[in-house]
Amino acid sequence: MSTPLERWVDECAGITRPKAVHWCDGSQSEYDRLVREMLATRTLVELNQQEYPGCYLHRSDPNDVARTEHLTFLCTRNKDDAGPNNNWMSPPEAKEKVGALFAGAMRERTMYVVPYLMGPVSSPYSQVGVEITDSPYVAVSMRIMTRMGKVALDRLGASDYFVKGLHSLGDLSPDRRFILHFPEERTIWSVGSGYGGNALLGKKCHALRIASWMAREEGWLAEHMLIVGIEEPSGRTTYIAAAFPSACGKTNLAMLVPPASHKGYKVWTVGDDIAWMNPADGQLRAINPEAGFFGVAPGTNSKTNPNMMATIGKNSLFTNVALTPRGTPYWEGMDGGPPPEALDWQGRPWTPASGTKAAHPNSRFTTPAHQCPSMSPAWESPAGVPISAIVFGGRRATLMPLVFQSFNWQHGVFLGATMASETTAAATSAVGVVRQDPMAMLPFCGYNMGDYFGHWLRMGTRVATPPQIFRVNWFRQGRDGSYLWPGFGENLRVLRWIVARVHGEVAAADTPIGQVPRAGDIDLTGIDVSRATLEELLAIDRAGWLEAAAAQDKFLEQFGDRLPREIREEQAALVKRLRA
Ligand code: GTP
Ligand code: SPV
Ligand code: MN
């Protein structure tokens, strides 16, 4: 008797016609063999093994370097269930159109069956998925990013309850690229891309788009959030979950190193990109469903993120970075400045005089979380960690203060729902354009965001002590374009205020937008930020906020009847306070 999984694998093989089928067991020997095969086909390039043991470079197709939001679809029976925040295709149309692209797509290739677990091995919150792929790069990346192979098959047994992901590189043409989600069938189809968020289906496709749909049905939250524990000199640890849009600082905040002035503080990493939060014992408890980091390379160095520099020194895959003659990776903003010569991310000769970027702005590394020196002892805790604060942050050169707090849960949901941020190189579209990105989930919410706001509002009533909600912005710029706030490790100063607020240990000033710190309550000892700059970072520009409110209003309007009354009321109340 075959299992539901075996029957589905046979069905996919029948359509895609691979020359061989390999079931991944997740072992080191299997990983090593796949790496050797990819070195032989030049899919991977070996890096300097003395300096970077177990590290390899992958250069992707130059047309396939970031998520493609315009080619990403929700395929729900009812179009309104996908909402104005998603591209939509009807399931029958999607199956016909994209099914044709899968037909015979693996003819010259091996089909890898990749069973994976999202979440700690014995956590009740973890989920099994299986990704079928014809990309060995995807298979080895999944071994870093998830608990892959036997561990997932053991958990699945003969059950038919798993997320099904079918992936093929196809011909890598954006004209024949589709990333489709069928939440009603817990199924993902992805064709035509080998890039992380499009191809590592456990990550954005399963753990956010499909999981957010499941979370609404089951009463939990699947969010684009880092999870971090702040330990104070007293030994008290407070856990924070924070949502920032792609390439806006989650990884960096998750593993920040306290500044020298902050002896006795420790920052513990639980996760850097995705949080699954479940109500338990009157609180929200968060797990990190992932086992690795797929992090942004540019800007990473031993000052901004020493923990990540330590993590990526071994057993890591680098994608679309530059290669020095010594066989080491290079990207803009790395320690030591640019090398005199290198091969750029496309393998072309490059020098600092070339006038182009050596590494792609969205070049990334894939690296095991357990190698990170700041991993929390609780990062694989089956019960997750209790979340005391939720932080929403965007990349905003103007207007948005360094930090402020919501008046209550409902206002906090409104603050998340009205977040906007400048777009980044993580997706293929214009960079630096301010767009509304509620809860940093605009590209990842697997259903109508009007319903999503309603779900968030309800979640606040499901726990006796809901987290307190904050907004932050590390990216305010002065007139000369330089950052007003030093960021990175110094962000701990802001987290300290948040922690103190959560424990009722510091006051705040009421303003029309929320509760703002009194300037004296952000510790500036040991940094070069003047009191005047801090006051500028905390100031409220009423005229600017009224303009922002108009943009918010326009965005929220799209959701029509699906927009909860509470959000409408918060919007009206904000405008009223700003005009008062
Ligand atoms: P995704 O993996 O795309 O979801 O991104 P992320 O939110 O984890 O972003 P990440 O931490 O990788 O940061 C993206 C870029 O922002 C990098 O180039 C960082 O160096 C930069 N960055 C992160 N934190 C700060 C900060 O506090 N201040 C400034 N100025 N830049 C920052
Ligand atoms: C993001 O774009 O938010 C990422 C990278 O974390 S990807 O996995 O490609 O989505
Ligand atoms: Mn992300």
mmCIF file of C-alpha atoms and ligand atoms in Angstrom, residues 67 195-198 203-204 224 245-247 250 273 294 362 364 426-427 444, ligand 2:
data_model
loop_
_atom_site.group_PDB
_atom_site.id
_atom_site.type_symbol
_atom_site.label_atom_id
_atom_site.label_comp_id
_atom_site.label_asym_id
_atom_site.label_seq_id
_atom_site.Cartn_x
_atom_site.Cartn_y
_atom_site.Cartn_z
ATOM 1 C CA ARG A 67 11.425 37.775 -5.458
ATOM 2 C CA TYR A 195 15.775 32.355 -6.212
ATOM 3 C CA GLY A 196 15.262 31.881 -2.442
ATOM 4 C CA GLY A 197 11.855 33.351 -1.749
ATOM 5 C CA ASN A 198 10.490 31.966 -5.027
ATOM 6 C CA LYS A 203 10.011 29.873 3.618
ATOM 7 C CA LYS A 204 7.742 32.614 2.257
ATOM 8 C CA HIS A 224 7.290 38.234 8.863
ATOM 9 C CA PRO A 245 9.833 44.713 5.429
ATOM 10 C CA SER A 246 12.388 42.809 3.356
ATOM 11 C CA ALA A 247 15.939 44.141 3.716
ATOM 12 C CA LYS A 250 15.307 42.069 10.925
ATOM 13 C CA ASP A 273 12.632 36.337 9.465
ATOM 14 C CA PHE A 294 18.896 33.480 4.210
ATOM 15 C CA ASN A 362 20.218 41.468 -3.054
ATOM 16 C CA ARG A 364 22.612 36.671 0.151
ATOM 17 C CA ALA A 426 14.694 42.110 -2.172
ATOM 18 C CA ALA A 427 12.001 42.239 -4.866
ATOM 19 C CA PHE A 444 3.320 37.519 2.130
HETATM 20 C C1 SPV B 2 12.580 38.646 1.979
HETATM 21 O O1 SPV B 2 12.570 39.070 0.802
HETATM 22 O O2 SPV B 2 11.833 39.113 2.865
HETATM 23 C C2 SPV B 2 13.517 37.575 2.377
HETATM 24 C C3 SPV B 2 14.260 36.892 1.324
HETATM 25 O O3 SPV B 2 13.591 37.238 3.547
HETATM 26 S S1 SPV B 2 13.241 35.710 0.537
HETATM 27 O O4 SPV B 2 13.371 34.448 1.255
HETATM 28 O O5 SPV B 2 13.738 35.570 -0.805
HETATM 29 O O6 SPV B 2 11.870 36.134 0.560
#
